[in-house]
């Protein structure tokens, strides 16, 4: 399929990079293609960034048939623009599509379209260390019907936004609140997929946690309220007595984070014992009491690594690593960002060069 390109006649002024914030500004162009369950994907195009015209009866407005991804483009020290493991995002998005009854797409074609879009928008990629251009692919069911059914028609879209460091003050360890009232996901549900529908229900609990003075919400399993699942929009990793321990994906209740996978691959490569298994709150607090909870950190595309300095559960608190960034957290952050900004050669096939 060809990609038709229509350039804007009114390019927007770019923000001063230090004021870019996180997704405050959007670039000049976006990628769109339409899909129909009978016809397939068609009319791929790059057009000026602007509103989508949608029928109010579009299924996405009523039954949340939607998927999305989050990726970043980085300006390397050699002037080349890099993506980090974009094939993994495309694969995960198609897995989401299957579960949400959305048409699957050709990931290689969308990556080609993304390359084209980034080349047009290269001046929107901040040429500044720790900054990047956030990439948001998403897909919505825009067939019209008021009655629960799967859409026959879809819009696939990619928009871009320059972003600063997720934590402008650096990797300051966060305080997390282990949620004992609300749950995010159940076995057999959709928690393992990147679907907008999973996020709406987390907003109010997240606000309650922020109001209590914590930086992030940590979810427990819905069945026993015993096992740690994930933290806000990140996965969680513990270093307990020198071992890297993280909640298993086998329950199908947490998002299989790409940064989580990167972290586990690096930790194994560096000789750590890595355990993917149920991790109970009890085990974590016991390890903290015994001085064996060496580190805890959240992993995700937005910040790569976010160290956890304190955990709270039903009035009990544990301080982790003196509320300082631990050695494994720092090493992973450095390795991943060195690859993303081209300071280190990619030997693992993780980097995709746009140009
Ligand atoms: C619920 C949830 N868990 C985990 C992650 C981390 O995933 P990744 O490392 O692929 O960004 C995200 C963010 O994408 C998320 O939304």
Coordinates of C-alpha atoms and ligand atoms in Angstrom, one line a residue:
X1 CA 0.0 0.0 0.0
X2 CA 1.3 3.5 -0.9
X3 CA 1.3 6.2 1.7
X4 CA -0.1 9.5 0.4
X5 CA 1.7 12.5 1.9
X6 CA 0.0 15.9 2.3
X7 CA 2.2 18.5 4.0
X8 CA 0.8 21.3 6.2
X9 CA 0.8 24.9 4.9
X10 CA 0.9 26.2 8.5
X11 CA 3.8 24.6 10.4
X12 CA 3.5 25.3 14.2
X13 CA 6.2 27.0 16.1
X14 CA 8.2 24.5 18.2
X15 CA 8.4 25.0 21.9
X16 CA 11.7 25.9 23.6
X17 CA 12.8 22.4 24.3
X18 CA 13.2 23.1 28.1
X19 CA 9.5 23.9 28.2
X20 CA 8.3 20.9 26.2
X21 CA 7.0 19.1 29.3
X22 CA 5.5 15.7 28.7
X23 CA 3.0 15.5 25.8
X24 CA 2.1 19.2 26.0
X25 CA 2.7 19.8 22.2
X26 CA 1.9 17.8 19.2
X27 CA 3.9 17.8 15.9
X28 CA 2.7 19.0 12.5
X29 CA 1.6 15.8 10.9
X30 CA 0.0 12.4 11.7
X31 CA -0.3 9.1 10.1
X32 CA -3.8 7.6 9.4
X33 CA -5.2 4.6 7.7
X34 CA -8.7 3.3 7.5
X35 CA -9.7 -0.3 8.0
X36 CA -12.8 -2.4 7.2
X37 CA -13.2 -6.0 8.2
X38 CA -14.1 -7.0 4.6
X39 CA -12.0 -4.5 2.6
X40 CA -8.8 -4.7 4.8
X41 CA -6.7 -1.6 5.6
X42 CA -6.8 1.2 3.0
X43 CA -6.0 4.8 2.3
X44 CA -2.8 5.1 4.3
X45 CA -1.8 8.7 4.5
X46 CA 0.3 11.3 6.3
X47 CA -1.7 14.5 6.8
X48 CA -1.5 17.7 8.8
X49 CA -2.2 17.1 12.5
X50 CA -5.8 17.9 13.3
X51 CA -9.2 16.8 14.7
X52 CA -10.7 13.5 13.5
X53 CA -14.3 13.8 12.3
X54 CA -16.3 11.1 14.0
X55 CA -20.0 10.1 14.1
X56 CA -21.3 10.4 17.6
X57 CA -22.6 6.8 17.3
X58 CA -19.0 5.5 16.7
X59 CA -18.6 2.4 18.7
X60 CA -15.4 3.5 20.5
X61 CA -17.4 6.3 22.3
X62 CA -19.8 3.8 23.8
X63 CA -18.0 0.5 24.2
X64 CA -14.3 1.5 24.3
X65 CA -13.1 -0.6 21.4
X66 CA -9.6 0.9 21.3
X67 CA -6.0 -0.1 21.5
X68 CA -2.8 2.0 21.8
X69 CA 1.0 1.8 22.2
X70 CA 3.7 4.1 23.6
X71 CA 7.1 4.4 22.1
X72 CA 9.8 7.0 21.7
X73 CA 12.3 8.3 19.0
X74 CA 15.7 9.6 20.2
X75 CA 18.2 11.9 18.6
X76 CA 21.5 10.1 18.9
X77 CA 24.9 11.7 19.6
X78 CA 25.7 10.9 16.0
X79 CA 22.7 12.9 14.6
X80 CA 20.8 9.7 13.8
X81 CA 17.2 9.1 15.0
X82 CA 16.7 5.8 16.8
X83 CA 13.7 3.8 18.0
X84 CA 14.0 1.2 20.8
X85 CA 12.5 -2.3 20.0
X86 CA 9.7 -0.9 17.9
X87 CA 8.9 -4.4 16.5
X88 CA 8.0 -5.4 20.1
X89 CA 5.4 -2.6 20.2
X90 CA 3.9 -3.7 16.9
X91 CA 3.7 -7.3 18.0
X92 CA 2.0 -6.3 21.4
X93 CA -0.4 -4.1 19.6
X94 CA -1.6 -6.9 17.3
X95 CA -2.0 -9.1 20.4
X96 CA -4.2 -6.4 21.9
X97 CA -6.2 -6.2 18.6
X98 CA -6.9 -9.9 18.7
X99 CA -8.3 -9.6 22.3
X100 CA -10.3 -6.4 21.6
X101 CA -11.8 -7.8 18.4
X102 CA -10.0 -5.1 16.3
X103 CA -8.6 -5.9 12.9
X104 CA -4.9 -6.9 12.9
X105 CA -2.4 -5.0 10.8
X106 CA 0.9 -5.5 9.1
X107 CA 3.5 -4.3 11.8
X108 CA 6.2 -4.0 9.2
X109 CA 4.1 -1.7 7.1
X110 CA 3.1 0.5 10.1
X111 CA 6.8 0.8 11.1
X112 CA 7.6 1.9 7.5
X113 CA 4.9 4.5 7.8
X114 CA 6.3 5.6 11.2
X115 CA 9.7 6.0 9.6
X116 CA 8.2 8.2 6.9
X117 CA 6.3 10.3 9.5
X118 CA 9.4 10.7 11.7
X119 CA 11.5 11.8 8.7
X120 CA 8.9 14.5 7.9
X121 CA 8.8 15.5 11.6
X122 CA 12.5 15.2 12.4
X123 CA 12.7 18.8 13.6
X124 CA 10.2 17.8 16.3
X125 CA 12.7 15.3 17.8
X126 CA 14.5 17.3 20.5
X127 CA 18.2 17.0 19.9
X128 CA 18.8 17.1 23.6
X129 CA 20.0 14.4 26.0
X130 CA 17.1 12.9 28.1
X131 CA 14.5 14.3 25.7
X132 CA 12.7 12.3 23.0
X133 CA 9.7 12.4 20.7
X134 CA 6.9 10.3 22.2
X135 CA 5.0 8.2 19.6
X136 CA 1.4 7.2 20.2
X137 CA -0.1 4.7 17.8
X138 CA -3.7 4.0 18.5
X139 CA -6.7 2.3 16.8
X140 CA -10.4 2.9 17.3
X141 CA -13.6 1.2 16.2
X142 CA -15.5 3.9 14.3
X143 CA -18.3 1.9 12.9
X144 CA -21.7 3.3 14.0
X145 CA -24.1 1.4 16.2
X146 CA -25.8 1.8 19.5
X147 CA -25.8 -1.8 20.8
X148 CA -22.8 -3.8 21.9
X149 CA -21.1 -5.2 18.9
X150 CA -17.6 -5.2 17.3
X151 CA -17.0 -2.5 14.8
X152 CA -16.6 -3.3 11.1
X153 CA -14.6 -0.1 10.6
X154 CA -11.5 1.2 12.2
X155 CA -9.1 4.2 12.1
X156 CA -5.4 3.5 12.8
X157 CA -3.5 6.7 13.7
X158 CA -0.1 7.7 14.9
X159 CA 0.6 11.1 16.6
X160 CA 3.9 12.5 17.9
X161 CA 4.8 14.8 20.8
X162 CA 8.2 16.0 22.0
X163 CA 8.8 15.1 25.6
X164 CA 11.3 16.0 28.3
X165 CA 12.7 13.7 31.0
X166 CA 9.7 12.1 32.7
X167 CA 11.2 13.1 36.1
X168 CA 12.8 16.6 35.4
X169 CA 14.5 16.4 38.9
X170 CA 16.2 13.1 37.9
X171 CA 15.5 9.6 39.2
X172 CA 14.1 10.6 42.6
X173 CA 12.8 7.4 44.3
X174 CA 9.0 7.3 44.5
X175 CA 6.5 6.4 47.3
X176 CA 4.1 3.8 46.3
X177 CA 0.8 2.8 47.9
X178 CA -0.3 -0.8 47.7
X179 CA -4.0 -0.6 46.9
X180 CA -6.2 -2.9 49.1
X181 CA -9.7 -1.6 48.0
X182 CA -9.8 -1.4 44.2
X183 CA -8.4 -3.8 41.6
X184 CA -7.2 -3.2 38.0
X185 CA -7.5 -6.6 36.4
X186 CA -8.8 -10.1 36.8
X187 CA -7.7 -13.5 35.4
X188 CA -9.4 -14.0 32.1
X189 CA -10.0 -10.2 31.7
X190 CA -8.1 -7.7 29.6
X191 CA -5.4 -6.5 32.0
X192 CA -2.6 -7.9 29.9
X193 CA -3.5 -5.8 26.9
X194 CA -2.9 -2.2 26.1
X195 CA -6.5 -1.1 25.7
X196 CA -7.8 2.2 26.8
X197 CA -10.7 0.4 28.5
X198 CA -8.3 -0.8 31.1
X199 CA -7.2 2.7 32.2
X200 CA -10.5 4.5 32.8
X201 CA -11.2 2.5 35.9
X202 CA -7.8 3.2 37.4
X203 CA -8.2 7.0 37.4
X204 CA -10.3 7.5 40.5
X205 CA -8.2 5.0 42.6
X206 CA -5.0 6.8 41.3
X207 CA -6.4 10.2 42.3
X208 CA -7.2 8.9 45.8
X209 CA -3.6 7.6 46.2
X210 CA -2.2 11.0 45.0
X211 CA -4.4 12.8 47.5
X212 CA -2.9 10.6 50.3
X213 CA 0.5 11.9 49.3
X214 CA 1.9 8.9 47.4
X215 CA 3.3 9.1 43.9
X216 CA 2.0 5.8 42.5
X217 CA -0.6 3.1 43.0
X218 CA 0.5 -0.5 43.3
X219 CA -2.1 -3.0 42.2
X220 CA -2.7 -6.4 43.9
X221 CA -4.2 -9.5 42.4
X222 CA -8.0 -9.4 42.4
X223 CA -8.6 -12.9 43.7
X224 CA -6.6 -13.1 46.9
X225 CA -5.4 -9.4 47.3
X226 CA -2.1 -10.9 48.3
X227 CA 0.2 -10.7 45.2
X228 CA 1.8 -7.6 43.8
X229 CA 0.9 -7.0 40.1
X230 CA 2.1 -3.7 38.7
X231 CA 2.6 0.0 39.6
X232 CA 0.6 2.7 37.8
X233 CA 1.6 2.4 34.2
X234 CA 4.8 0.4 34.8
X235 CA 5.9 -3.0 35.8
X236 CA 7.6 -3.6 39.1
X237 CA 10.9 -5.4 39.8
X238 CA 12.4 -6.2 43.2
X239 CA 16.0 -7.2 44.1
X240 CA 15.6 -9.5 47.1
X241 CA 18.7 -10.9 48.7
X242 CA 20.6 -10.3 45.4
X243 CA 18.0 -12.0 43.2
X244 CA 15.9 -10.2 40.6
X245 CA 12.2 -11.0 41.4
X246 CA 9.2 -9.8 39.4
X247 CA 5.5 -10.8 39.1
X248 CA 4.9 -13.5 36.6
X249 CA 3.0 -12.8 33.3
X250 CA 1.4 -16.2 33.6
X251 CA -1.7 -14.9 35.4
X252 CA -2.5 -12.8 32.3
X253 CA -3.4 -9.8 34.5
X254 CA -0.4 -7.5 34.0
X255 CA 0.9 -5.8 30.9
X256 CA 4.0 -7.5 29.4
X257 CA 6.1 -4.4 29.4
X258 CA 8.9 -4.1 26.9
X259 CA 11.1 -2.3 29.5
X260 CA 10.3 -5.2 31.9
X261 CA 11.5 -7.7 29.2
X262 CA 14.6 -5.6 28.5
X263 CA 15.4 -5.4 32.2
X264 CA 15.1 -9.1 32.7
X265 CA 17.3 -9.8 29.6
X266 CA 20.0 -7.5 30.9
X267 CA 19.9 -8.8 34.4
X268 CA 20.2 -12.4 33.1
X269 CA 23.1 -11.3 30.8
X270 CA 24.8 -9.7 33.8
X271 CA 24.6 -12.9 35.8
X272 CA 21.7 -12.2 38.1
X273 CA 19.3 -14.9 39.1
X274 CA 16.0 -13.8 37.7
X275 CA 12.7 -15.2 39.0
X276 CA 9.3 -14.4 37.4
X277 CA 6.8 -15.7 39.9
X278 CA 4.0 -14.6 42.2
X279 CA 5.5 -12.0 44.6
X280 CA 3.4 -11.5 47.8
X281 CA 3.2 -8.3 49.9
X282 CA 4.1 -10.4 52.8
X283 CA 7.4 -11.6 51.2
X284 CA 8.4 -8.0 50.3
X285 CA 7.7 -6.6 53.8
X286 CA 9.5 -9.6 55.4
X287 CA 12.5 -9.1 53.1
X288 CA 12.5 -5.4 54.1
X289 CA 12.3 -6.3 57.8
X290 CA 15.3 -8.7 57.4
X291 CA 17.3 -6.1 55.5
X292 CA 17.1 -8.2 52.3
X293 CA 15.1 -5.9 50.1
X294 CA 18.0 -4.4 48.2
X295 CA 16.1 -2.5 45.5
X296 CA 12.7 -2.0 44.0
X297 CA 12.0 -0.1 40.8
X298 CA 9.3 0.4 38.2
X299 CA 10.0 -0.1 34.5
X300 CA 8.3 1.6 31.6
X301 CA 8.8 3.4 28.3
X302 CA 8.1 6.9 29.9
X303 CA 10.9 6.9 32.4
X304 CA 12.8 3.6 31.7
X305 CA 13.5 3.0 35.4
X306 CA 11.8 4.7 38.3
X307 CA 13.3 3.6 41.7
X308 CA 10.9 3.0 44.5
X309 CA 12.0 4.4 47.9
X310 CA 9.0 3.6 50.1
X311 CA 6.1 1.1 50.0
X312 CA 3.0 1.5 52.1
X313 CA 0.4 -1.2 52.8
X314 CA -2.5 -0.8 55.3
X315 CA -0.6 1.7 57.5
X316 CA 2.7 -0.2 57.4
X317 CA 5.7 1.3 55.6
X318 CA 9.1 0.0 54.4
X319 CA 11.9 2.2 53.3
X320 CA 13.9 0.7 50.4
X321 CA 17.7 1.3 49.9
X322 CA 17.6 4.4 52.1
X323 CA 15.4 6.0 49.5
X324 CA 18.3 6.1 47.0
X325 CA 18.6 4.8 43.5
X326 CA 20.1 1.3 43.7
X327 CA 23.0 0.0 41.6
X328 CA 20.9 -2.3 39.4
X329 CA 18.3 0.4 38.8
X330 CA 21.1 2.8 37.7
X331 CA 22.9 0.2 35.6
X332 CA 19.8 -0.6 33.6
X333 CA 18.9 3.0 33.1
X334 CA 22.4 3.8 31.9
X335 CA 22.6 0.8 29.6
X336 CA 19.2 1.4 28.0
X337 CA 19.7 5.2 27.6
X338 CA 23.2 4.7 26.2
X339 CA 21.7 2.5 23.5
X340 CA 18.8 4.9 22.8
X341 CA 21.0 7.9 22.4
X342 CA 23.7 6.0 20.4
X343 CA 26.4 6.3 23.1
X344 CA 26.9 2.6 23.0
X345 CA 26.8 0.2 20.1
X346 CA 23.7 -2.0 19.8
X347 CA 24.8 -5.6 19.9
X348 CA 21.3 -7.1 20.7
X349 CA 19.3 -6.0 17.7
X350 CA 17.2 -3.6 19.8
X351 CA 17.8 -0.4 17.9
X352 CA 16.1 0.7 14.8
X353 CA 17.6 3.6 12.9
X354 CA 15.1 5.9 11.2
X355 CA 17.8 7.9 9.4
Ligands
LIG1 C1 -0.3 -0.8 32.7 C2 1.1 -0.7 32.2 N1 2.0 -1.6 32.7 C3 3.3 -1.5 32.3 C4 3.7 -0.6 31.3 C5 5.1 -0.6 30.9 O1 5.2 -1.1 29.6 P1 6.4 -0.7 28.6 O2 7.7 -1.1 29.3 O3 6.2 -1.5 27.4 O4 6.3 0.8 28.4 C6 2.8 0.3 30.8 C7 3.2 1.3 29.9 O5 3.2 1.1 28.7 C8 1.4 0.2 31.3 O6 0.5 1.1 30.8

